[in-house]
Coordinates of C-alpha atoms in Angstrom, one line a residue:
Chain A
M93 CA 24.5 118.1 17.2
T94 CA 26.6 119.9 14.6
L95 CA 23.9 122.5 14.2
R96 CA 23.5 122.8 17.9
I97 CA 27.2 123.3 18.6
A98 CA 27.4 125.9 15.7
W99 CA 24.4 127.8 17.0
R100 CA 25.7 127.9 20.6
N101 CA 29.2 128.9 19.4
L102 CA 27.7 131.9 17.6
W103 CA 26.3 133.1 20.9
R104 CA 29.6 132.7 22.8
N105 CA 30.7 136.1 21.7
W106 CA 27.4 137.6 20.7
K107 CA 28.9 141.1 20.1
R108 CA 31.3 139.8 17.5
T109 CA 28.6 137.7 15.9
A110 CA 26.3 140.8 15.9
I111 CA 28.9 142.9 14.2
T112 CA 29.5 140.3 11.5
F113 CA 25.8 139.8 11.1
A114 CA 25.4 143.5 10.7
A115 CA 28.2 143.6 8.1
V116 CA 26.7 140.8 6.1
S117 CA 23.1 142.3 6.4
F118 CA 24.2 145.8 5.5
S119 CA 26.2 144.6 2.5
T120 CA 23.3 142.5 1.2
A121 CA 20.8 145.3 1.7
V122 CA 23.0 147.7 -0.2
L123 CA 23.5 145.2 -3.0
V124 CA 19.8 144.5 -3.3
A125 CA 18.9 148.2 -3.3
S126 CA 21.7 149.2 -5.7
Y127 CA 20.9 146.4 -8.1
A128 CA 17.2 147.5 -8.1
L129 CA 18.3 151.1 -8.6
M130 CA 20.6 150.3 -11.5
I131 CA 18.1 148.0 -13.2
G132 CA 15.4 150.6 -12.6
W133 CA 17.6 153.4 -13.9
T134 CA 18.7 151.4 -17.0
Q135 CA 15.1 150.5 -17.7
V136 CA 14.1 154.2 -17.5
M137 CA 16.9 155.2 -19.8
E138 CA 16.2 152.5 -22.3
K139 CA 12.6 153.4 -22.2
S140 CA 13.5 157.1 -22.7
V141 CA 15.5 156.1 -25.7
T142 CA 13.0 153.8 -27.2
D143 CA 9.7 155.4 -26.2
L144 CA 10.5 159.0 -26.9
S145 CA 11.2 158.8 -30.6
V146 CA 13.7 156.0 -31.6
G147 CA 11.4 153.0 -31.0
E148 CA 12.7 149.5 -30.6
V149 CA 13.1 148.7 -34.3
Q150 CA 13.5 150.8 -37.3
V151 CA 13.1 150.0 -41.0
H152 CA 14.8 152.1 -43.7
H153 CA 16.0 152.0 -47.2
P154 CA 19.4 150.4 -47.0
D155 CA 21.2 153.7 -48.0
Y156 CA 19.0 156.1 -46.0
R157 CA 21.1 156.2 -42.8
S158 CA 24.3 156.9 -44.6
E159 CA 23.0 159.2 -47.3
R160 CA 20.0 160.8 -45.7
S161 CA 18.6 161.4 -49.2
L162 CA 15.0 162.3 -49.7
Y163 CA 14.7 159.7 -52.4
D164 CA 16.0 156.7 -50.3
T165 CA 12.6 155.6 -49.2
V166 CA 11.3 152.4 -47.7
E167 CA 10.3 149.9 -50.4
N168 CA 6.8 148.6 -50.0
P169 CA 6.1 150.2 -46.6
E170 CA 2.6 148.8 -46.6
M171 CA 3.9 145.2 -46.5
V172 CA 6.1 146.1 -43.4
L173 CA 3.2 147.8 -41.7
E174 CA 0.9 144.9 -42.5
A175 CA 3.4 142.4 -41.1
A176 CA 3.7 144.4 -37.9
A177 CA 0.0 144.7 -37.6
A178 CA -0.4 140.9 -38.1
R179 CA 2.0 140.4 -35.1
R180 CA 0.2 143.2 -33.1
I181 CA 3.4 145.2 -33.1
P182 CA 2.6 149.0 -33.0
A183 CA 4.2 150.7 -36.0
S184 CA 4.4 154.2 -37.4
A185 CA 5.6 155.4 -40.8
R186 CA 7.6 158.6 -40.9
S187 CA 8.6 160.8 -43.8
F188 CA 11.4 163.3 -43.4
G189 CA 12.5 166.4 -45.2
F190 CA 14.4 169.6 -44.4
G191 CA 13.1 173.1 -44.9
L192 CA 13.0 176.7 -43.7
L193 CA 10.5 178.0 -41.2
S194 CA 9.9 181.8 -40.7
S195 CA 8.0 183.9 -38.3
G196 CA 8.1 187.6 -38.8
S197 CA 11.8 188.5 -39.2
K198 CA 13.0 185.3 -37.7
S199 CA 13.7 182.1 -39.6
A200 CA 15.4 178.8 -38.8
G201 CA 16.0 175.5 -40.5
G202 CA 14.0 172.5 -39.4
Q203 CA 13.5 168.8 -40.1
F204 CA 9.9 168.0 -40.9
W205 CA 8.5 164.7 -39.7
G206 CA 5.4 163.7 -41.6
V207 CA 3.5 161.3 -39.3
L208 CA 0.0 159.9 -38.8
P209 CA -0.6 161.2 -35.3
E210 CA -2.5 158.2 -33.9
A211 CA 0.1 155.7 -35.2
E212 CA 2.9 157.9 -33.9
R213 CA 1.3 158.1 -30.4
A214 CA 1.5 154.3 -30.3
V215 CA 5.2 154.2 -30.9
S216 CA 6.5 157.4 -29.3
D217 CA 5.8 159.6 -26.3
L218 CA 6.3 162.9 -28.1
A219 CA 2.6 163.6 -27.7
A220 CA 3.0 163.2 -23.9
N221 CA 5.8 165.7 -23.8
L222 CA 4.1 168.9 -24.8
L223 CA 5.3 172.0 -23.0
E224 CA 2.3 174.0 -24.3
G225 CA -0.5 173.7 -26.8
D226 CA -1.9 170.5 -28.4
Y227 CA -0.6 167.6 -30.4
L228 CA -1.5 167.1 -34.0
G229 CA -5.2 166.3 -34.8
P230 CA -6.3 163.2 -36.7
S231 CA -6.8 165.1 -39.9
P232 CA -4.4 167.4 -41.9
Q233 CA -4.9 171.0 -40.8
R234 CA -1.6 172.6 -41.7
R235 CA -0.6 172.5 -38.1
V236 CA 2.9 171.9 -36.7
V237 CA 4.4 170.9 -33.4
L238 CA 7.8 172.4 -32.8
G239 CA 10.9 171.4 -30.8
R240 CA 11.4 173.8 -27.9
K241 CA 14.6 175.5 -29.1
L242 CA 13.3 175.7 -32.6
A243 CA 10.2 177.5 -31.3
R244 CA 12.4 179.8 -29.3
S245 CA 14.6 180.6 -32.3
L246 CA 11.5 181.5 -34.3
G247 CA 10.0 183.4 -31.4
A248 CA 6.9 181.3 -32.0
A249 CA 4.2 180.4 -29.5
V250 CA 1.0 178.3 -29.8
G251 CA -1.1 179.9 -32.6
T252 CA 1.8 181.6 -34.3
E253 CA 1.7 181.4 -38.1
L254 CA 4.8 180.2 -39.8
V255 CA 5.9 180.5 -43.4
V256 CA 7.4 177.2 -44.5
V257 CA 9.6 176.8 -47.6
V258 CA 11.0 173.4 -48.7
Q259 CA 12.7 171.8 -51.7
A260 CA 10.0 169.4 -52.9
A261 CA 10.7 166.0 -54.2
D262 CA 9.8 167.0 -57.8
G263 CA 12.4 169.8 -57.7
S264 CA 9.8 172.5 -57.2
L265 CA 9.7 174.9 -54.2
G266 CA 7.1 173.9 -51.7
N267 CA 5.7 176.6 -49.5
D268 CA 2.8 177.0 -47.2
I269 CA 1.6 178.6 -44.0
Y270 CA 1.4 176.4 -40.9
T271 CA 0.0 177.3 -37.5
V272 CA 1.9 176.2 -34.4
A273 CA -0.3 173.7 -32.6
G274 CA 2.1 172.8 -29.8
I275 CA 5.6 173.1 -28.5
L276 CA 7.5 170.1 -27.0
K277 CA 9.3 170.0 -23.8
G278 CA 13.0 169.2 -23.9
V279 CA 13.2 165.8 -25.6
G280 CA 16.8 165.8 -26.6
E281 CA 19.2 168.3 -28.2
S282 CA 18.7 167.3 -31.8
L283 CA 14.9 167.2 -31.7
D284 CA 14.7 170.4 -29.6
R285 CA 16.6 172.3 -32.2
S286 CA 15.0 171.0 -35.4
L287 CA 11.8 169.0 -35.0
A288 CA 8.8 170.2 -37.0
L289 CA 6.1 167.5 -36.6
I290 CA 3.3 167.7 -39.2
H291 CA 0.5 165.4 -40.4
R292 CA 1.7 163.0 -43.1
Q293 CA -0.8 164.1 -45.6
D294 CA 0.4 167.7 -45.1
Y295 CA 3.9 166.4 -45.6
E296 CA 3.0 164.7 -48.9
E297 CA 1.5 167.8 -50.3
L298 CA 4.3 170.1 -49.1
F299 CA 7.1 167.9 -50.4
V300 CA 5.1 166.6 -53.3
F301 CA 6.0 163.1 -52.3
P302 CA 2.8 161.0 -51.9
G303 CA 3.0 157.5 -50.4
K304 CA 6.8 157.8 -49.6
V305 CA 8.2 156.8 -46.2
H306 CA 11.7 157.1 -44.9
E307 CA 11.4 155.3 -41.7
I308 CA 9.0 152.8 -40.1
V309 CA 9.3 152.7 -36.3
L310 CA 8.2 149.7 -34.3
N311 CA 7.7 149.8 -30.5
T312 CA 6.2 147.1 -28.4
R313 CA 7.2 149.1 -25.2
G314 CA 8.9 146.2 -23.8
A315 CA 6.3 143.6 -24.6
M316 CA 8.6 141.9 -27.0
D317 CA 12.3 141.5 -27.3
P318 CA 13.5 144.0 -30.0
E319 CA 15.4 141.2 -31.8
L320 CA 12.2 139.1 -32.0
A321 CA 10.2 142.1 -33.2
A322 CA 12.8 142.7 -35.9
A323 CA 12.7 139.0 -36.9
A324 CA 8.9 139.1 -37.1
I325 CA 8.9 141.7 -39.8
L326 CA 12.1 140.7 -41.5
P327 CA 10.4 138.6 -44.2
A328 CA 8.1 141.5 -45.2
A329 CA 11.0 144.0 -45.2
G330 CA 12.5 142.8 -48.5
T331 CA 15.7 144.8 -49.3
N332 CA 15.0 147.3 -46.6
E333 CA 17.3 147.6 -43.6
V334 CA 15.7 146.3 -40.3
I335 CA 17.7 147.5 -37.3
T336 CA 17.1 147.4 -33.5
W337 CA 17.8 150.4 -31.3
R338 CA 20.8 148.6 -29.8
R339 CA 22.5 148.4 -33.3
L340 CA 21.3 151.8 -34.2
L341 CA 22.7 153.5 -31.1
P342 CA 25.6 151.1 -30.1
T343 CA 27.4 153.6 -27.9
L344 CA 24.3 154.1 -25.8
A345 CA 23.6 150.4 -25.6
Q346 CA 27.1 149.8 -24.5
M347 CA 26.8 152.5 -21.9
F348 CA 23.7 150.8 -20.5
D349 CA 25.6 147.4 -20.5
S350 CA 28.5 149.0 -18.8
M351 CA 26.2 150.4 -16.1
I352 CA 25.1 146.8 -15.3
A353 CA 28.8 145.7 -15.4
S354 CA 29.7 148.6 -13.0
V355 CA 27.0 147.4 -10.6
L356 CA 28.5 143.9 -10.7
I357 CA 31.9 145.3 -9.9
F358 CA 30.5 147.3 -7.1
G359 CA 28.7 144.2 -5.9
A360 CA 32.0 142.2 -6.0
I361 CA 33.7 144.9 -3.8
F362 CA 30.9 144.6 -1.3
L363 CA 31.1 140.8 -1.3
L364 CA 34.8 141.0 -0.7
A365 CA 34.4 143.5 2.2
A366 CA 31.7 141.4 3.8
G367 CA 33.7 138.2 3.2
V368 CA 36.7 139.8 4.9
G369 CA 34.4 140.6 7.9
V370 CA 33.3 137.0 8.1
L371 CA 36.9 135.8 7.6
N372 CA 38.0 138.0 10.5
T373 CA 35.2 136.7 12.8
M374 CA 35.8 133.1 11.9
L375 CA 39.6 133.5 12.3
M376 CA 39.2 135.0 15.8
A377 CA 36.5 132.4 16.7
T378 CA 38.7 129.6 15.4
F379 CA 42.0 130.8 17.0
E380 CA 40.5 131.2 20.5
R381 CA 39.0 127.7 20.3
I382 CA 42.0 125.8 19.0
P383 CA 42.5 123.8 22.2
E384 CA 38.8 122.8 21.9
F385 CA 39.4 121.6 18.3
G386 CA 42.4 119.7 19.7
L387 CA 40.1 118.1 22.3
V388 CA 37.5 116.9 19.8
K389 CA 40.2 115.6 17.5
A390 CA 41.8 113.8 20.5
I391 CA 38.5 112.1 21.3
G392 CA 38.1 110.9 17.7
A393 CA 36.5 113.7 15.6
S394 CA 37.8 113.5 12.0
P395 CA 39.3 116.6 10.3
W396 CA 36.2 116.6 8.1
R397 CA 34.0 116.9 11.3
I398 CA 36.0 120.0 12.5
L399 CA 35.7 121.5 9.0
R400 CA 31.9 120.9 9.1
E401 CA 31.4 122.3 12.6
I402 CA 33.2 125.6 11.8
S403 CA 31.6 125.9 8.3
T404 CA 28.2 125.3 9.8
E405 CA 28.7 128.5 11.9
A406 CA 29.4 130.5 8.8
V407 CA 26.5 128.9 7.0
I408 CA 24.1 129.9 9.8
L409 CA 25.6 133.4 10.2
G410 CA 25.7 134.0 6.4
F411 CA 22.2 132.7 6.0
F412 CA 20.6 134.8 8.6
G413 CA 22.7 137.8 7.7
S414 CA 22.0 137.7 4.0
V415 CA 18.3 136.9 4.4
A416 CA 17.9 139.8 6.9
G417 CA 19.9 142.1 4.6
G418 CA 17.9 140.9 1.6
A419 CA 14.6 141.7 3.4
A420 CA 15.9 145.2 4.3
G421 CA 17.1 145.7 0.7
V422 CA 13.6 144.6 -0.6
L423 CA 11.9 147.2 1.7
I424 CA 14.2 149.9 0.5
A425 CA 13.7 149.0 -3.1
L426 CA 9.9 148.7 -2.7
R427 CA 9.9 152.2 -1.1
F428 CA 11.6 153.7 -4.2
E429 CA 9.7 151.6 -6.6
R430 CA 6.5 153.2 -5.4
H431 CA 8.1 156.7 -4.9
P432 CA 10.9 157.1 -7.4
L433 CA 14.1 158.8 -6.5
D434 CA 13.9 162.4 -7.7
L435 CA 17.2 163.6 -9.1
T436 CA 16.0 167.1 -9.7
M437 CA 18.1 168.3 -6.7
F438 CA 21.2 167.2 -8.5
V439 CA 20.4 168.0 -12.1
E440 CA 17.4 169.8 -13.6
E441 CA 17.5 168.2 -17.0
L442 CA 19.0 164.8 -17.5
N443 CA 20.4 164.2 -21.0
F444 CA 22.2 161.1 -22.3
M445 CA 23.9 161.5 -25.7
G446 CA 21.3 164.0 -26.8
I447 CA 18.3 162.0 -25.5
A448 CA 16.3 163.4 -22.6
V449 CA 15.9 161.1 -19.7
T450 CA 13.4 161.4 -16.9
N451 CA 14.7 162.9 -13.6
E452 CA 12.6 160.4 -11.6
V453 CA 14.4 157.1 -11.1
P454 CA 12.2 154.2 -10.0
F455 CA 13.9 151.2 -8.5
A456 CA 13.0 148.0 -10.3
L457 CA 12.9 145.0 -8.0
T458 CA 13.3 141.8 -9.9
P459 CA 13.7 138.3 -8.3
A460 CA 17.3 138.2 -9.5
C461 CA 18.0 141.5 -7.6
V462 CA 17.2 139.7 -4.4
W463 CA 18.3 136.1 -4.7
G464 CA 21.5 137.1 -6.5
P465 CA 23.0 139.2 -3.7
V466 CA 21.5 137.0 -1.0
L467 CA 23.0 133.8 -2.4
A468 CA 26.3 135.5 -3.3
M469 CA 26.7 137.0 0.2
W470 CA 25.8 133.7 1.8
A471 CA 28.4 131.9 -0.4
A472 CA 31.0 134.6 0.3
S473 CA 30.4 134.1 4.1
V474 CA 30.9 130.3 3.8
L475 CA 33.9 130.6 1.6
A476 CA 35.5 133.1 3.9
A477 CA 35.2 130.6 6.8
L478 CA 36.8 127.8 4.9
W479 CA 40.3 128.9 5.4
P480 CA 40.3 129.1 9.2
A481 CA 38.2 125.9 9.2
V482 CA 40.7 124.0 7.1
R483 CA 43.6 125.3 9.3
A484 CA 41.8 124.1 12.4
A485 CA 41.0 120.7 10.8
R486 CA 44.6 120.1 9.8
M487 CA 46.2 120.9 13.1
K488 CA 47.8 118.0 15.0
P489 CA 45.7 117.2 18.1
V490 CA 48.6 117.6 20.5
E491 CA 49.6 121.0 19.0
A492 CA 46.0 122.2 19.2
L493 CA 45.5 120.9 22.8
T494 CA 48.6 122.9 24.0
H495 CA 47.9 126.0 21.9
V496 CA 47.9 129.1 24.0
Chain B
M72 CA 49.1 87.4 26.6
N73 CA 49.0 89.7 23.7
D74 CA 50.4 93.2 24.1
M75 CA 47.7 95.8 24.0
V76 CA 50.3 98.5 23.5
K77 CA 53.8 98.1 22.4
L78 CA 56.5 100.8 22.0
E79 CA 59.7 100.0 20.2
K80 CA 62.7 102.3 20.7
V81 CA 60.4 105.4 20.6
V82 CA 62.2 108.7 20.4
K83 CA 60.5 112.1 20.5
V84 CA 62.5 115.2 19.7
Y85 CA 61.0 118.7 20.0
G86 CA 62.7 121.6 18.2
H87 CA 65.9 121.4 16.3
G88 CA 69.5 122.6 16.5
A89 CA 70.3 124.5 19.6
T90 CA 66.7 124.3 20.9
E91 CA 66.4 120.6 20.4
V92 CA 64.9 118.7 23.4
Q93 CA 64.7 114.9 23.6
A94 CA 61.4 114.2 25.4
L95 CA 61.7 110.4 24.9
R96 CA 65.0 108.6 24.4
G97 CA 64.4 105.1 22.9
V98 CA 61.5 104.0 25.1
D99 CA 60.6 100.3 24.9
L100 CA 57.4 99.4 26.7
A101 CA 54.6 96.8 26.5
L102 CA 51.2 97.0 28.2
E103 CA 49.0 94.0 28.4
A104 CA 45.2 94.2 28.1
G105 CA 43.5 94.9 31.4
E106 CA 46.6 96.5 33.1
F107 CA 46.1 99.3 35.6
T108 CA 49.4 101.1 35.2
V109 CA 50.8 104.4 36.5
V110 CA 53.6 106.4 34.9
M111 CA 55.4 108.6 37.3
G112 CA 58.4 110.9 37.2
P113 CA 59.4 114.5 37.8
S114 CA 58.0 117.3 35.6
G115 CA 59.7 117.2 32.2
S116 CA 60.5 113.5 32.4
G117 CA 58.3 112.8 29.3
K118 CA 55.1 111.4 30.9
T119 CA 52.6 113.5 28.9
T120 CA 54.6 112.9 25.7
L121 CA 54.5 109.2 26.3
L122 CA 50.7 109.2 26.8
N123 CA 50.3 111.5 23.7
I124 CA 52.3 109.1 21.6
I125 CA 50.5 106.0 22.8
G126 CA 47.2 107.7 22.2
S127 CA 48.3 108.7 18.7
L128 CA 47.8 112.4 19.5
D129 CA 51.4 112.9 18.5
R130 CA 53.8 111.0 16.3
P131 CA 57.2 109.8 17.5
T132 CA 60.3 111.1 15.8
R133 CA 61.7 107.6 15.6
G134 CA 60.5 104.1 16.6
R135 CA 57.2 102.3 16.4
V136 CA 54.0 102.3 18.4
L137 CA 51.8 99.3 18.0
I138 CA 48.2 99.1 19.3
D139 CA 47.0 95.5 19.2
G140 CA 49.8 94.8 16.7
E141 CA 49.0 97.6 14.3
D142 CA 51.7 100.2 13.7
T143 CA 50.1 103.5 14.4
T144 CA 53.1 105.5 13.1
R145 CA 52.1 104.4 9.6
L146 CA 48.4 105.4 9.8
S147 CA 46.9 108.5 8.1
A148 CA 45.3 111.3 10.2
S149 CA 41.8 110.0 9.4
S150 CA 42.8 106.4 10.4
L151 CA 44.2 107.8 13.7
S152 CA 41.0 109.7 14.3
R153 CA 39.1 106.4 13.8
L154 CA 41.5 104.6 16.1
R155 CA 41.1 107.2 18.9
L156 CA 37.3 107.2 18.4
T157 CA 36.8 103.4 18.6
R158 CA 39.5 102.1 20.9
I159 CA 41.0 104.9 23.1
G160 CA 39.5 107.0 25.8
F161 CA 41.2 110.1 27.1
V162 CA 41.0 112.0 30.4
F163 CA 43.0 115.2 30.5
Q164 CA 44.4 117.1 33.4
A165 CA 42.4 120.2 32.7
Y166 CA 39.0 118.7 32.3
N167 CA 38.7 119.7 28.7
L168 CA 35.0 119.8 28.1
I169 CA 33.3 121.5 25.2
P170 CA 32.0 124.6 26.8
V171 CA 28.9 125.0 24.6
L172 CA 27.7 121.5 25.4
T173 CA 25.9 120.3 28.6
A174 CA 27.3 117.6 30.8
Y175 CA 25.1 115.1 29.1
E176 CA 26.0 116.3 25.6
N177 CA 29.7 116.3 26.4
A178 CA 29.5 112.7 27.6
E179 CA 27.4 111.8 24.6
Y180 CA 29.8 113.4 22.1
V181 CA 32.0 110.3 21.4
L182 CA 28.9 108.0 21.0
M183 CA 27.5 110.5 18.6
L184 CA 30.7 110.5 16.6
Q185 CA 30.5 106.7 16.6
G186 CA 27.1 107.0 15.0
R187 CA 25.2 105.2 17.9
R188 CA 21.4 105.6 18.0
P189 CA 20.0 108.4 20.2
D190 CA 18.0 106.0 22.4
E191 CA 21.1 103.8 22.9
R192 CA 23.2 106.9 23.7
R193 CA 20.6 108.2 26.2
E194 CA 20.4 105.0 28.1
K195 CA 24.2 104.7 28.3
I196 CA 25.0 108.3 29.2
M197 CA 22.3 108.6 31.8
G198 CA 23.6 105.4 33.5
L199 CA 27.1 106.7 33.4
L200 CA 26.3 110.1 34.8
R201 CA 24.5 108.3 37.6
T202 CA 27.6 106.2 38.2
V203 CA 29.9 109.2 38.4
G204 CA 27.4 111.0 40.7
L205 CA 26.1 113.6 38.3
E206 CA 22.5 112.5 38.3
G207 CA 20.3 115.7 38.0
M208 CA 23.2 117.7 36.5
E209 CA 22.8 116.5 33.0
N210 CA 21.7 119.8 31.6
R211 CA 24.4 121.9 33.3
F212 CA 27.1 123.5 31.2
P213 CA 30.7 123.1 32.2
R214 CA 30.8 126.6 33.7
E215 CA 28.0 125.6 36.0
L216 CA 30.0 122.6 37.3
S217 CA 32.8 122.4 39.9
G218 CA 36.2 121.1 38.8
G219 CA 35.5 117.7 40.3
Q220 CA 32.2 117.5 38.5
Q221 CA 33.7 118.5 35.2
Q222 CA 36.4 115.8 35.6
R223 CA 33.6 113.3 36.3
V224 CA 32.0 114.3 33.0
A225 CA 35.3 113.9 31.3
I226 CA 35.7 110.4 32.7
A227 CA 32.2 109.5 31.7
R228 CA 33.0 110.7 28.2
A229 CA 36.3 108.7 28.2
I230 CA 34.6 105.5 29.1
A231 CA 31.2 105.9 27.5
S232 CA 32.2 104.0 24.4
E233 CA 33.9 101.3 26.5
P234 CA 37.3 101.8 25.0
E235 CA 40.0 99.1 25.3
L236 CA 42.5 101.6 26.4
V237 CA 42.0 104.6 28.7
L238 CA 44.8 107.2 28.9
A239 CA 44.5 109.6 31.9
D240 CA 47.0 112.5 32.2
E241 CA 47.1 113.7 35.8
P242 CA 43.3 113.1 36.1
T243 CA 43.3 114.0 39.8
A244 CA 45.6 117.0 39.7
N245 CA 42.9 119.6 40.2
L246 CA 40.6 117.6 42.5
D247 CA 40.2 117.3 46.2
S248 CA 41.2 114.0 47.7
G249 CA 37.5 112.8 48.3
T250 CA 36.5 113.4 44.7
A251 CA 39.8 111.9 43.4
A252 CA 39.2 108.8 45.5
S253 CA 35.7 108.3 44.2
L254 CA 36.8 108.7 40.6
L255 CA 39.7 106.3 41.1
D256 CA 37.2 103.8 42.5
L257 CA 35.1 104.2 39.4
M258 CA 38.0 103.6 37.0
A259 CA 39.2 100.6 39.0
Q260 CA 35.7 99.2 38.8
L261 CA 35.7 99.6 35.1
N262 CA 39.1 98.0 34.8
E263 CA 37.9 95.0 36.8
E264 CA 34.5 94.6 35.3
K265 CA 35.2 95.5 31.6
G266 CA 38.8 94.6 31.4
A267 CA 39.8 98.0 30.1
T268 CA 43.5 98.9 30.1
F269 CA 44.3 102.1 32.1
L270 CA 47.5 104.1 31.9
F271 CA 47.8 107.1 34.2
S272 CA 50.5 109.7 34.4
T273 CA 50.5 111.2 37.8
H274 CA 52.2 112.8 40.8
D275 CA 49.3 111.9 43.1
P276 CA 50.2 109.3 45.8
Q277 CA 46.6 108.3 45.9
V278 CA 46.7 107.2 42.3
M279 CA 50.1 105.6 42.7
R280 CA 48.8 103.5 45.6
R281 CA 46.1 102.0 43.3
A282 CA 48.5 101.0 40.5
R283 CA 49.2 97.4 39.8
R284 CA 52.2 98.4 37.8
T285 CA 54.4 101.4 38.1
I286 CA 56.7 102.9 35.5
V287 CA 59.1 105.6 36.4
L288 CA 60.3 107.9 33.7
H289 CA 63.4 110.0 34.1
D290 CA 64.8 112.3 31.4
G291 CA 62.8 110.5 28.7
E292 CA 63.9 107.0 29.7
I293 CA 62.3 104.3 31.7
A294 CA 64.2 104.3 35.0
A295 CA 62.1 101.7 36.7
D296 CA 59.3 99.3 35.7
R297 CA 57.8 97.2 38.5
H298 CA 54.6 95.4 39.2
G299 CA 52.7 96.7 42.2
P300 CA 51.9 100.2 43.5
A301 CA 54.6 102.8 43.8
G302 CA 56.7 102.4 46.9
D303 CA 56.2 98.6 47.1
E304 CA 59.6 97.0 46.6

């Protein structure tokens, strides 16, 4: 009977019910879609950070990050690489060094990255971000892939020969001629201006630094939690520093976290707005029915019964409103999950703290994106109805019966 | 005989200070089980207040109200709800049906609150609606019923649980004389067959003629209390 009364009461003023239903549905739909957008965006940005070059976990000599010395190399890199391989964690060893690159009358400083191209492909997307030309081949061929701005500074194009001069590890002057194999797209300010990617064997010859590695990058591309990946290779790392990207780039990590927090705040505002809508409806519905509540109290209904009857209306309204809104939000999120939102119309090149981020933002629909807002909106609707319900339940029957 | 209802020096004051109104001024009253009593008096004499206080819809400012020896002025809101649910039936002047319930559901409501089984409720209510002449109108909503038909539903609801005490505040005020007469017949029959105590407040001479006891209220005090219908000296 309670359900029947509640249902019929909702239809007594169907326009008011429809407006409240629409408010609850709209708010839920916006919440579901915005949560999916924010999760998708955060995932894309995290992926940009980790997959472009940083990786999920890095291993260095304990002093390397503070000193950036050529001689602070990873101890026993083979053991780390073997430990990663044993856990099927893709890993790539990188050797770094600075030098001068010249083309004709133009010259510029650059940071050389000596990598094994296939291993590097497994941990970073640099190979997939070529503006022109090719990536490095499997064997050393004195070929270099340049950052976009570095290539521009040198006036270099694919096929251009560059004279390279470096301070080798043994104190000698290393020099050679390299051919530009490819030029990268914008991948972040720092890499754009300085990256000179070469085969690790070429690096070892140029810098006279065989078998030395400055960084080992691990990247499971989301298959494993970075903390777990770090823990997996920690025993093999010895005195080396093992650090996740979150600790390596704390400001960026905090920014991503704050994006999630801002969505939660945004969500709370919507919940409040929808809650006020339901409160308003329930207040009006309750006030105009006060003599009715007086009647049912007079004939023996307990205060609890009144509370239950009014709350049931909010439960029904909140349920259908939030479920309908949740369904609409899912449809919106699925649409943009399949066809990501293109931000090119707002900004041509998206860069966060020097790291390039894709302009296409896919929505990421997770179960929590749906049930979170649906349940929260439902709860907000019921909570909003409690106050008028308690007021009605506590009224004296005679006052309620004669209420005008 | 035991008193079904007993009022001891009941005072009811509304408002305070300059706006204070004494609706009841030290009323002493006893009703025995099975009485068919009318309270009459001019408007503002305190008839409705008296019924509200006896029915525990309102609390007296001072004095005691006893139902079967139990002081209702000391009961909690929940206990009063329980008392009204199990022992008192109300018929109000303005029909007072729940608009979203059908005639059947309105009459059934009290039995549902009492937790009676659906089949028991159905049998009881269908029989009652037949008795009050609403057979075939069970599924009509209040807006689809005339004033007299609505009042019949209200009476069916009031007596469905066979309460020991039925309080009826101007039950015939909005009815034509034919309908009023048939409803009064019904209530008199219940009084005789079931022994239910009836207390009416009314201005209606038709009701007054049926009373076996008449109480006259004037300015919140009992001005007269006599056995027999109004007008019989």
